[in-house]
GROMACS .gro file of C-alpha atoms in nm:
model
  500
    1MET     CA    1  24.970   6.671  17.345
    2THR     CA    2  25.211   6.403  17.226
    3VAL     CA    3  25.585   6.470  17.172
    4HIS     CA    4  25.519   6.442  16.809
    5HIS     CA    5  25.264   6.718  16.814
    6LEU     CA    6  25.488   6.920  17.039
    7ASN     CA    7  25.806   6.876  16.812
    8GLN     CA    8  25.545   7.004  16.520
    9LEU     CA    9  25.436   7.310  16.730
   10LEU     CA   10  25.806   7.414  16.818
   11LEU     CA   11  25.905   7.353  16.428
   12VAL     CA   12  25.595   7.596  16.340
   13CYS     CA   13  25.678   7.836  16.609
   14SER     CA   14  26.044   7.877  16.497
   15LEU     CA   15  25.968   7.902  16.167
   16VAL     CA   16  25.706   8.180  16.266
   17LEU     CA   17  25.982   8.379  16.462
   18ILE     CA   18  26.234   8.347  16.176
   19VAL     CA   19  26.051   8.495  15.910
   20ALA     CA   20  25.923   8.763  16.177
   21VAL     CA   21  26.288   8.860  16.272
   22ALA     CA   22  26.379   8.899  15.880
   23ALA     CA   23  26.062   9.115  15.860
   24VAL     CA   24  26.200   9.346  16.125
   25ARG     CA   25  26.467   9.405  15.861
   26VAL     CA   26  26.194   9.508  15.597
   27SER     CA   27  26.011   9.702  15.823
   28SER     CA   28  26.328   9.915  15.940
   29ARG     CA   29  26.391   9.972  15.570
   30SER     CA   30  26.084  10.059  15.443
   31GLY     CA   31  25.970  10.271  15.759
   32LEU     CA   32  25.659  10.084  15.795
   33PRO     CA   33  25.584   9.973  16.171
   34SER     CA   34  25.651   9.623  16.236
   35LEU     CA   35  25.257   9.612  16.329
   36LEU     CA   36  25.180   9.561  15.965
   37VAL     CA   37  25.455   9.276  15.914
   38TYR     CA   38  25.322   9.090  16.180
   39LEU     CA   39  24.955   9.132  16.112
   40GLY     CA   40  25.020   9.018  15.763
   41ILE     CA   41  25.198   8.724  15.892
   42GLY     CA   42  24.918   8.612  16.099
   43VAL     CA   43  24.647   8.684  15.815
   44ALA     CA   44  24.864   8.458  15.588
   45MET     CA   45  24.875   8.182  15.845
   46GLY     CA   46  24.495   8.201  15.898
   47GLN     CA   47  24.177   8.053  15.752
   48ASP     CA   48  24.156   8.262  15.453
   49GLY     CA   49  24.585   8.231  15.394
   50ILE     CA   50  24.811   7.961  15.300
   51GLY     CA   51  24.777   7.836  15.641
   52LYS     CA   52  24.448   7.738  15.677
   53ILE     CA   53  24.450   7.767  16.046
   54GLY     CA   54  24.117   7.803  16.187
   55PHE     CA   55  24.135   8.028  16.524
   56ASN     CA   56  23.847   8.251  16.678
   57ASP     CA   57  23.925   8.263  17.062
   58ALA     CA   58  23.883   8.612  17.138
   59GLU     CA   59  23.937   8.544  17.495
   60LEU     CA   60  24.266   8.394  17.475
   61THR     CA   61  24.374   8.673  17.247
   62GLN     CA   62  24.285   8.931  17.492
   63VAL     CA   63  24.479   8.734  17.779
   64ILE     CA   64  24.787   8.702  17.578
   65GLY     CA   65  24.731   9.054  17.425
   66TYR     CA   66  24.747   9.197  17.779
   67ALA     CA   67  25.057   8.980  17.880
   68ALA     CA   68  25.226   9.130  17.568
   69LEU     CA   69  25.136   9.501  17.651
   70VAL     CA   70  25.279   9.459  17.980
   71VAL     CA   71  25.613   9.346  17.845
   72ILE     CA   72  25.588   9.606  17.572
   73LEU     CA   73  25.514   9.884  17.823
   74ALA     CA   74  25.798   9.792  18.064
   75GLU     CA   75  26.034   9.772  17.781
   76GLY     CA   76  25.913  10.124  17.659
   77GLY     CA   77  25.953  10.242  17.998
   78LEU     CA   78  26.324  10.102  18.045
   79GLY     CA   79  26.398  10.302  17.723
   80THR     CA   80  26.249  10.619  17.840
   81LYS     CA   81  26.473  10.894  17.964
   82TRP     CA   82  26.343  11.091  18.239
   83LYS     CA   83  26.537  11.409  18.110
   84GLU     CA   84  26.269  11.401  17.810
   85ILE     CA   85  25.973  11.326  17.968
   86GLY     CA   86  26.012  11.514  18.304
   87PRO     CA   87  25.936  11.849  18.181
   88VAL     CA   88  25.647  11.750  17.975
   89LEU     CA   89  25.477  11.507  18.220
   90PRO     CA   90  25.209  11.754  18.299
   91ALA     CA   91  25.156  11.792  17.914
   92SER     CA   92  25.142  11.397  17.872
   93ALA     CA   93  24.904  11.345  18.156
   94ALA     CA   94  24.665  11.601  17.987
   95LEU     CA   95  24.689  11.420  17.651
   96ALA     CA   96  24.602  11.102  17.851
   97THR     CA   97  24.290  11.213  18.021
   98VAL     CA   98  24.167  11.531  17.871
   99GLY     CA   99  24.269  11.439  17.541
  100VAL     CA  100  24.130  11.080  17.549
  101ALA     CA  101  23.774  11.231  17.649
  102ALA     CA  102  23.779  11.491  17.366
  103SER     CA  103  23.874  11.201  17.123
  104VAL     CA  104  23.624  10.930  17.246
  105GLY     CA  105  23.341  11.212  17.209
  106VAL     CA  106  23.429  11.334  16.883
  107THR     CA  107  23.482  11.011  16.708
  108ALA     CA  108  23.174  10.846  16.899
  109ALA     CA  109  22.981  11.143  16.761
  110GLY     CA  110  23.117  11.040  16.393
  111ALA     CA  111  23.041  10.693  16.401
  112HIS     CA  112  22.679  10.737  16.530
  113TYR     CA  113  22.591  11.047  16.300
  114LEU     CA  114  22.779  10.949  15.987
  115ILE     CA  115  22.782  10.551  16.007
  116GLY     CA  116  22.471  10.515  16.211
  117LEU     CA  117  22.583  10.316  16.492
  118GLU     CA  118  22.409  10.264  16.815
  119TRP     CA  119  22.554  10.499  17.100
  120ARG     CA  120  22.690  10.202  17.273
  121GLN     CA  121  22.876  10.075  16.981
  122ALA     CA  122  22.974  10.426  16.888
  123LEU     CA  123  23.131  10.485  17.206
  124ILE     CA  124  23.312  10.169  17.211
  125ILE     CA  125  23.487  10.237  16.906
  126GLY     CA  126  23.570  10.601  17.003
  127ALA     CA  127  23.726  10.473  17.337
  128VAL     CA  128  23.910  10.170  17.168
  129VAL     CA  129  24.074  10.412  16.898
  130SER     CA  130  24.158  10.663  17.107
  131SER     CA  131  24.460  10.507  17.284
  132THR     CA  132  24.762  10.557  17.097
  133ASP     CA  133  24.974  10.230  17.096
  134ALA     CA  134  25.275  10.197  17.304
  135ALA     CA  135  25.489   9.951  17.032
  136ALA     CA  136  25.394  10.150  16.738
  137VAL     CA  137  25.484  10.492  16.903
  138PHE     CA  138  25.824  10.354  17.070
  139SER     CA  139  25.913  10.157  16.732
  140VAL     CA  140  25.870  10.447  16.505
  141LEU     CA  141  25.928  10.774  16.727
  142ARG     CA  142  26.273  10.618  16.831
  143LYS     CA  143  26.396  10.622  16.471
  144VAL     CA  144  26.260  10.974  16.392
  145PRO     CA  145  26.506  11.229  16.515
  146LEU     CA  146  26.268  11.505  16.681
  147PRO     CA  147  26.267  11.714  16.954
  148SER     CA  148  26.309  11.549  17.302
  149ARG     CA  149  25.984  11.748  17.406
  150VAL     CA  150  25.765  11.584  17.157
  151THR     CA  151  25.902  11.242  17.173
  152GLY     CA  152  25.916  11.276  17.537
  153ALA     CA  153  25.529  11.384  17.542
  154LEU     CA  154  25.428  11.137  17.299
  155GLU     CA  155  25.595  10.822  17.455
  156ALA     CA  156  25.469  10.934  17.811
  157GLU     CA  157  25.110  10.982  17.653
  158SER     CA  158  25.143  10.604  17.501
  159GLY     CA  159  25.236  10.496  17.827
  160PHE     CA  160  24.964  10.672  18.038
  161ASN     CA  161  24.671  10.659  17.786
  162ASP     CA  162  24.611  10.282  17.807
  163ALA     CA  163  24.484  10.290  18.176
  164PRO     CA  164  24.191  10.543  18.115
  165VAL     CA  165  24.090  10.388  17.794
  166VAL     CA  166  24.071  10.018  17.917
  167ILE     CA  167  23.836  10.152  18.211
  168LEU     CA  168  23.636  10.321  17.958
  169VAL     CA  169  23.598  10.008  17.705
  170VAL     CA  170  23.501   9.763  18.008
  171ALA     CA  171  23.233  10.026  18.126
  172PHE     CA  172  23.068  10.066  17.760
  173SER     CA  173  23.110   9.685  17.706
  174THR     CA  174  22.927   9.604  18.040
  175ALA     CA  175  22.596   9.469  18.022
  176GLY     CA  176  22.289   9.738  18.120
  177PRO     CA  177  22.300  10.104  18.122
  178VAL     CA  178  22.625  10.302  18.109
  179GLU     CA  179  22.724  10.468  18.425
  180HIS     CA  180  22.694  10.839  18.503
  181TRP     CA  181  23.005  11.022  18.332
  182TYR     CA  182  23.109  11.135  18.677
  183VAL     CA  183  23.113  10.783  18.825
  184LEU     CA  184  23.368  10.667  18.527
  185LEU     CA  185  23.544  10.992  18.618
  186GLY     CA  186  23.589  10.906  18.978
  187GLU     CA  187  23.670  10.541  18.871
  188ILE     CA  188  23.937  10.652  18.651
  189ALA     CA  189  24.126  10.881  18.882
  190LEU     CA  190  24.105  10.622  19.169
  191GLU     CA  191  24.250  10.346  18.943
  192LEU     CA  192  24.531  10.578  18.796
  193ALA     CA  193  24.607  10.724  19.152
  194VAL     CA  194  24.665  10.373  19.308
  195GLY     CA  195  24.838  10.256  18.990
  196ALA     CA  196  25.085  10.549  18.985
  197ALA     CA  197  25.166  10.507  19.370
  198ILE     CA  198  25.223  10.135  19.343
  199GLY     CA  199  25.429  10.172  19.026
  200LEU     CA  200  25.661  10.453  19.149
  201ALA     CA  201  25.687  10.249  19.520
  202VAL     CA  202  25.788   9.909  19.339
  203GLY     CA  203  26.010  10.094  19.092
  204TRP     CA  204  26.204  10.239  19.358
  205LEU     CA  205  26.221   9.969  19.578
  206GLY     CA  206  26.349   9.762  19.304
  207ALA     CA  207  26.600   9.998  19.201
  208PHE     CA  208  26.745  10.043  19.575
  209GLY     CA  209  26.721   9.642  19.608
  210LEU     CA  210  26.936   9.592  19.272
  211ARG     CA  211  27.179   9.895  19.360
  212HIS     CA  212  27.271   9.724  19.700
  213VAL     CA  213  27.230   9.359  19.651
  214ALA     CA  214  27.501   9.172  19.447
  215LEU     CA  215  27.352   8.902  19.251
  216PRO     CA  216  27.571   8.595  19.166
  217ALA     CA  217  27.575   8.620  18.778
  218SER     CA  218  27.546   8.926  18.577
  219GLY     CA  219  27.267   8.753  18.362
  220LEU     CA  220  27.022   8.746  18.657
  221TYR     CA  221  27.002   9.120  18.646
  222PRO     CA  222  26.796   9.155  18.322
  223ILE     CA  223  26.570   8.891  18.462
  224ALA     CA  224  26.528   9.075  18.785
  225VAL     CA  225  26.454   9.381  18.630
  226MET     CA  226  26.186   9.226  18.394
  227ALA     CA  227  26.031   9.056  18.709
  228ILE     CA  228  26.000   9.351  18.904
  229ALA     CA  229  25.814   9.542  18.640
  230VAL     CA  230  25.584   9.269  18.583
  231ALA     CA  231  25.541   9.261  18.959
  232ALA     CA  232  25.423   9.617  18.941
  233TYR     CA  233  25.153   9.556  18.702
  234ALA     CA  234  25.037   9.271  18.921
  235ALA     CA  235  25.043   9.453  19.243
  236GLY     CA  236  24.847   9.750  19.094
  237ALA     CA  237  24.573   9.513  18.901
  238MET     CA  238  24.545   9.336  19.261
  239ALA     CA  239  24.481   9.640  19.436
  240HIS     CA  240  24.216   9.736  19.182
  241GLY     CA  241  24.454  10.001  19.022
  242SER     CA  242  24.580  10.052  18.677
  243GLY     CA  243  24.808   9.786  18.623
  244PHE     CA  244  24.910   9.926  18.285
  245LEU     CA  245  25.006  10.279  18.474
  246ALA     CA  246  25.221  10.096  18.757
  247VAL     CA  247  25.445   9.851  18.523
  248TYR     CA  248  25.534  10.146  18.280
  249LEU     CA  249  25.602  10.410  18.569
  250ALA     CA  250  25.809  10.136  18.737
  251SER     CA  251  25.991  10.065  18.426
  252VAL     CA  252  26.089  10.427  18.409
  253ILE     CA  253  26.206  10.449  18.743
  254LEU     CA  254  26.439  10.113  18.688
  255GLY     CA  255  26.567  10.264  18.378
  256ASN     CA  256  26.687  10.592  18.485
  257SER     CA  257  26.840  10.447  18.818
  258ARG     CA  258  27.196  10.337  18.668
  259LEU     CA  259  27.156  10.002  18.731
  260PRO     CA  260  27.452   9.751  18.710
  261HIS     CA  261  27.476   9.588  18.345
  262TRP     CA  262  27.231   9.815  18.228
  263PRO     CA  263  27.314   9.771  17.851
  264ALA     CA  264  27.287   9.383  17.865
  265THR     CA  265  26.946   9.458  18.067
  266ARG     CA  266  26.825   9.688  17.798
  267GLY     CA  267  26.911   9.428  17.510
  268PHE     CA  268  26.714   9.156  17.716
  269ALA     CA  269  26.406   9.402  17.764
  270GLU     CA  270  26.417   9.482  17.374
  271GLY     CA  271  26.426   9.116  17.276
  272LEU     CA  272  26.147   9.062  17.513
  273GLY     CA  273  25.953   9.299  17.362
  274TRP     CA  274  26.012   9.203  17.019
  275ILE     CA  275  25.895   8.829  17.105
  276ALA     CA  276  25.572   9.002  17.255
  277GLN     CA  277  25.500   9.212  16.969
  278ILE     CA  278  25.548   8.918  16.725
  279GLY     CA  279  25.334   8.700  16.942
  280MET     CA  280  25.046   8.974  16.980
  281PHE     CA  281  25.044   9.071  16.632
  282VAL     CA  282  25.048   8.726  16.479
  283LEU     CA  283  24.772   8.632  16.695
  284LEU     CA  284  24.555   8.927  16.631
  285GLY     CA  285  24.600   8.845  16.248
  286LEU     CA  286  24.470   8.486  16.320
  287LEU     CA  287  24.196   8.609  16.455
  288VAL     CA  288  24.059   8.824  16.196
  289THR     CA  289  23.861   8.696  15.890
  290PRO     CA  290  23.950   8.876  15.600
  291HIS     CA  291  23.674   8.778  15.376
  292ASP     CA  292  23.417   8.937  15.639
  293LEU     CA  293  23.607   9.257  15.623
  294GLY     CA  294  23.432   9.388  15.305
  295ASP     CA  295  23.138   9.559  15.441
  296ASP     CA  296  23.341   9.730  15.711
  297VAL     CA  297  23.605   9.899  15.498
  298TRP     CA  298  23.426  10.208  15.419
  299PRO     CA  299  23.307  10.276  15.778
  300ALA     CA  300  23.646  10.210  15.908
  301LEU     CA  301  23.800  10.444  15.666
  302LEU     CA  302  23.559  10.719  15.750
  303ILE     CA  303  23.558  10.671  16.119
  304GLY     CA  304  23.954  10.693  16.068
  305LEU     CA  305  23.954  11.025  15.888
  306VAL     CA  306  23.710  11.186  16.154
  307LEU     CA  307  23.959  11.021  16.439
  308THR     CA  308  24.279  11.154  16.245
  309MET     CA  309  24.177  11.494  16.084
  310VAL     CA  310  23.921  11.588  16.340
  311ALA     CA  311  23.921  11.409  16.676
  312ARG     CA  312  24.310  11.379  16.737
  313PRO     CA  313  24.410  11.737  16.636
  314LEU     CA  314  24.113  11.869  16.842
  315SER     CA  315  24.218  11.658  17.164
  316VAL     CA  316  24.588  11.766  17.127
  317VAL     CA  317  24.461  12.146  17.116
  318ALA     CA  318  24.257  12.112  17.423
  319SER     CA  319  24.500  11.911  17.622
  320LEU     CA  320  24.814  12.145  17.537
  321LEU     CA  321  24.611  12.476  17.566
  322PRO     CA  322  24.757  12.577  17.899
  323PHE     CA  323  25.113  12.461  17.823
  324ARG     CA  324  25.158  12.737  17.521
  325THR     CA  325  25.300  12.436  17.302
  326PRO     CA  326  25.422  12.569  16.970
  327TRP     CA  327  25.177  12.523  16.675
  328ARG     CA  328  25.413  12.307  16.445
  329GLN     CA  329  25.475  12.065  16.750
  330GLN     CA  330  25.106  12.049  16.803
  331ALA     CA  331  25.078  11.973  16.447
  332LEU     CA  332  25.339  11.696  16.460
  333MET     CA  333  25.197  11.538  16.761
  334SER     CA  334  24.838  11.544  16.591
  335TRP     CA  335  24.986  11.341  16.315
  336ALA     CA  336  25.189  11.129  16.551
  337GLY     CA  337  24.879  10.957  16.737
  338LEU     CA  338  24.964  10.636  16.627
  339ARG     CA  339  24.732  10.330  16.670
  340GLY     CA  340  24.826   9.966  16.681
  341ALA     CA  341  24.789   9.650  16.853
  342VAL     CA  342  24.649   9.800  17.155
  343PRO     CA  343  24.305   9.897  16.976
  344ILE     CA  344  24.284   9.579  16.821
  345ILE     CA  345  24.316   9.389  17.159
  346LEU     CA  346  24.083   9.620  17.323
  347ALA     CA  347  23.821   9.558  17.068
  348THR     CA  348  23.839   9.209  17.167
  349ILE     CA  349  23.671   9.315  17.522
  350PRO     CA  350  23.315   9.349  17.346
  351MET     CA  351  23.363   9.027  17.217
  352VAL     CA  352  23.415   8.863  17.514
  353ASN     CA  353  23.140   9.037  17.713
  354GLY     CA  354  22.898   8.939  17.420
  355VAL     CA  355  22.814   9.316  17.273
  356GLU     CA  356  22.611   9.327  17.023
  357ASP     CA  357  22.766   9.366  16.671
  358SER     CA  358  23.110   9.316  16.867
  359ARG     CA  359  23.229   9.115  16.557
  360ARG     CA  360  23.192   9.426  16.342
  361ILE     CA  361  23.346   9.642  16.601
  362PHE     CA  362  23.651   9.454  16.578
  363ASN     CA  363  23.655   9.435  16.187
  364ILE     CA  364  23.620   9.851  16.193
  365VAL     CA  365  23.911   9.881  16.449
  366PHE     CA  366  24.106   9.625  16.238
  367VAL     CA  367  24.073   9.803  15.909
  368LEU     CA  368  24.126  10.145  16.061
  369VAL     CA  369  24.424  10.075  16.221
  370CYS     CA  370  24.605   9.904  15.933
  371PHE     CA  371  24.496  10.179  15.715
  372TYR     CA  372  24.582  10.485  15.911
  373THR     CA  373  24.897  10.307  16.046
  374LEU     CA  374  25.033  10.234  15.672
  375ILE     CA  375  24.957  10.631  15.605
  376GLN     CA  376  25.114  10.804  15.920
  377GLY     CA  377  25.408  10.599  16.000
  378PRO     CA  378  25.617  10.642  15.669
  379THR     CA  379  25.489  10.985  15.649
  380LEU     CA  380  25.617  11.125  15.982
  381PRO     CA  381  25.971  11.174  15.898
  382TRP     CA  382  25.849  11.392  15.592
  383LEU     CA  383  25.604  11.585  15.804
  384ALA     CA  384  25.872  11.646  16.099
  385ARG     CA  385  26.114  11.778  15.803
  386LYS     CA  386  25.859  11.995  15.623
  387LEU     CA  387  25.758  12.144  16.001
  388HIS     CA  388  26.140  12.196  16.060
  389LEU     CA  389  26.133  11.954  16.373
  390ASP     CA  390  26.403  11.729  16.246
  391ILE     CA  391  26.690  11.722  16.464
  392SER     CA  392  26.919  11.474  16.312
  393SER     CA  393  27.231  11.650  16.368
  394GLU     CA  394  27.172  11.624  16.760
  395ALA     CA  395  27.437  11.443  16.941
  396ALA     CA  396  27.367  11.068  17.078
  397ASP     CA  397  27.402  11.060  17.480
  398LEU     CA  398  27.700  10.874  17.633
  399GLY     CA  399  27.676  10.514  17.688
  400ILE     CA  400  27.797  10.356  17.999
  401GLU     CA  401  27.774   9.988  18.139
  402SER     CA  402  27.892   9.968  18.498
  403ALA     CA  403  28.004   9.634  18.615
  404PRO     CA  404  28.044   9.581  19.010
  405LEU     CA  405  28.368   9.439  19.158
  406GLU     CA  406  28.234   9.310  19.476
  407ARG     CA  407  28.513   9.193  19.657
  408LEU     CA  408  28.753   9.459  19.547
  409ARG     CA  409  28.513   9.719  19.632
  410GLY     CA  410  28.503   9.905  19.303
  411HIS     CA  411  28.322   9.934  18.949
  412LEU     CA  412  28.421   9.894  18.597
  413LEU     CA  413  28.257  10.150  18.362
  414SER     CA  414  28.268  10.070  17.984
  415VAL     CA  415  28.208  10.403  17.812
  416SER     CA  416  28.136  10.436  17.457
  417VAL     CA  417  28.193  10.773  17.260
  418PRO     CA  418  27.912  10.845  17.021
  419ASP     CA  419  27.939  11.058  16.747
  420GLY     CA  420  27.867  11.431  16.813
  421SER     CA  421  27.992  11.382  17.170
  422ARG     CA  422  28.209  11.658  17.280
  423MET     CA  423  28.437  11.413  17.469
  424HIS     CA  424  28.604  11.405  17.104
  425GLY     CA  425  28.931  11.586  17.080
  426VAL     CA  426  28.969  11.581  17.509
  427GLU     CA  427  29.281  11.464  17.650
  428ILE     CA  428  29.267  11.191  17.927
  429ASN     CA  429  29.404  11.429  18.212
  430GLU     CA  430  29.125  11.683  18.074
  431LEU     CA  431  28.851  11.447  18.189
  432ARG     CA  432  28.944  11.555  18.548
  433LEU     CA  433  28.813  11.241  18.690
  434PRO     CA  434  28.794  11.217  19.071
  435ALA     CA  435  29.059  11.072  19.259
  436GLY     CA  436  28.999  10.717  19.286
  437ALA     CA  437  28.903  10.688  18.918
  438ALA     CA  438  29.117  10.626  18.616
  439VAL     CA  439  29.109  10.541  18.256
  440THR     CA  440  29.261  10.229  18.212
  441LEU     CA  441  29.221  10.094  17.852
  442VAL     CA  442  29.114  10.252  17.536
  443VAL     CA  443  28.988  10.053  17.257
  444ARG     CA  444  28.993  10.213  16.923
  445ASP     CA  445  28.917  10.068  16.551
  446GLY     CA  446  28.939   9.725  16.685
  447GLU     CA  447  29.240   9.789  16.877
  448SER     CA  448  29.322   9.807  17.256
  449PHE     CA  449  29.594  10.013  17.442
  450VAL     CA  450  29.686  10.176  17.772
  451PRO     CA  451  29.638  10.574  17.732
  452LEU     CA  452  29.874  10.827  17.825
  453PRO     CA  453  29.751  11.158  18.031
  454ALA     CA  454  29.778  11.343  17.694
  455THR     CA  455  29.595  11.084  17.483
  456VAL     CA  456  29.322  11.256  17.269
  457LEU     CA  457  28.997  11.103  17.260
  458ARG     CA  458  28.804  11.029  16.941
  459HIS     CA  459  28.445  10.947  16.817
  460GLY     CA  460  28.385  10.553  16.856
  461ASP     CA  461  28.650  10.519  17.126
  462GLU     CA  462  28.559  10.234  17.397
  463LEU     CA  463  28.708  10.318  17.748
  464LEU     CA  464  28.757  10.129  18.030
  465VAL     CA  465  28.724  10.346  18.340
  466VAL     CA  466  28.808  10.187  18.701
  467ALA     CA  467  28.661  10.382  19.010
  468THR     CA  468  28.633  10.287  19.382
  469ASP     CA  469  28.301  10.256  19.534
  470PRO     CA  470  28.284  10.583  19.688
  471VAL     CA  471  28.355  10.798  19.382
  472ARG     CA  472  28.169  10.571  19.119
  473ASP     CA  473  27.880  10.785  19.092
  474ALA     CA  474  28.078  11.116  19.090
  475ALA     CA  475  28.281  10.966  18.792
  476GLU     CA  476  27.983  10.877  18.589
  477ARG     CA  477  27.851  11.211  18.637
  478ARG     CA  478  28.202  11.372  18.546
  479LEU     CA  479  28.199  11.160  18.225
  480ARG     CA  480  27.827  11.261  18.137
  481ALA     CA  481  27.922  11.642  18.175
  482VAL     CA  482  28.231  11.621  17.953
  483ALA     CA  483  28.036  11.440  17.693
  484HIS     CA  484  27.769  11.727  17.678
  485GLY     CA  485  27.991  12.030  17.768
  486GLY     CA  486  28.357  11.951  17.657
  487LYS     CA  487  28.669  11.990  17.862
  488LEU     CA  488  28.555  12.306  18.033
  489ALA     CA  489  28.221  12.155  18.160
  490GLY     CA  490  28.181  12.258  18.502
  491TRP     CA  491  28.368  12.568  18.460
  492LEU     CA  492  28.157  12.780  18.190
  493GLY     CA  493  27.778  12.746  18.313
  494THR     CA  494  27.772  12.353  18.235
  495GLU     CA  495  27.678  12.243  18.600
  496GLU     CA  496  27.342  12.153  18.488
  497GLU     CA  497  27.487  11.911  18.249
  498GLN     CA  498  27.717  11.759  18.507
  499ARG     CA  499  27.412  11.693  18.711
  500ARG     CA  500  27.236  11.482  18.433
   0.00000   0.00000   0.00000
């Protein structure tokens, strides 16, 4: 490649990114998942669009898709709050295992008996579309004010269920007879166990190291966090475990460890996540050939109807039966099983392995995902309101950024007071911070001032808190306790909030 060709490539990539970033605004205002916008950009650039770019490399798409999925899972795990997914981990695990099995069986039966596909092709489609997409779930659910148990269960499910689904798709796409079901179950259980163990270990060790090793520049912390997350995937995959589960669990541990410069790390991860989504979706749009989709539209819509109206609800009911989940939450979780780029990426596996009718499988999955994402995503807020599960009035959590002052043996805490916080109306002296911690500056309406003990805090305030190293954690716990329980936190039965 010459320098001239490199310049042209950089120009095209830059223009695509600019258009894609502008499309974020469109998708956020319309309620559409960004998946559809980016896929549309890829299709428009393809051989049937205005770009006339011929692209048919399924193997390259699969490799890049896997890499993008690692980044997306890492970003999703870093933004997942343990207090939301902790209580629903058993339910999420059931959805990712029992739910996947039920969904695969019902969807495959529908594809076989209603469409007439051979059992191998039917099982591949059933496995491919049984995985909820992390990018779609994270991008849509975090804009919809749902109860934390529902959001936590769905986010954790989307992080967990990629692992068993990948194993099933690879098994069904391998030449020769499909292994016995108990062999597959044993393989899935082993890979999940290895991936979970490695992910938890890498996440804990990484968080411990970042808390106790001072890096020379604050900009290195975001890079280190993402490097640790990617290392978890690599270690899990090399140990013949589930790398996807490893990266998600490691990211959850890192995201709940109160690391230095956390808001900057979070913003960096979100930026990488957007780039991964844009690149992955555009590439998938390039891979599809629109004029070949005509004969597969009705089969895709029919299989999607079976998946959405029968397989997904049955899998939710079967998985959550032991947990006595209210029926309204089950109904919403049934509708919120969003598909996205992951099923389309998984549909490239049979293409790479040379499975018969693999191009048709890809086309069916592509149409199914696009159509039902267009239906489910925008209607999710409406359904939440109809089921009385909208909790838009719930207060946001307190935002705290920590910057270590190594030579001074202290920490600088930047605290944001969100709307709805019970810190509103509390005086500085009523915060009752531990000895060794003090509020040194308040920024209000763009102006900063040194507060007095009687200064009353308001929504939207930014506080600068200095704390010595021994009391740093106690000061943050106290600030969060007041944000949740008000000035009497710790006195009137709110110790649980203080421990958060």
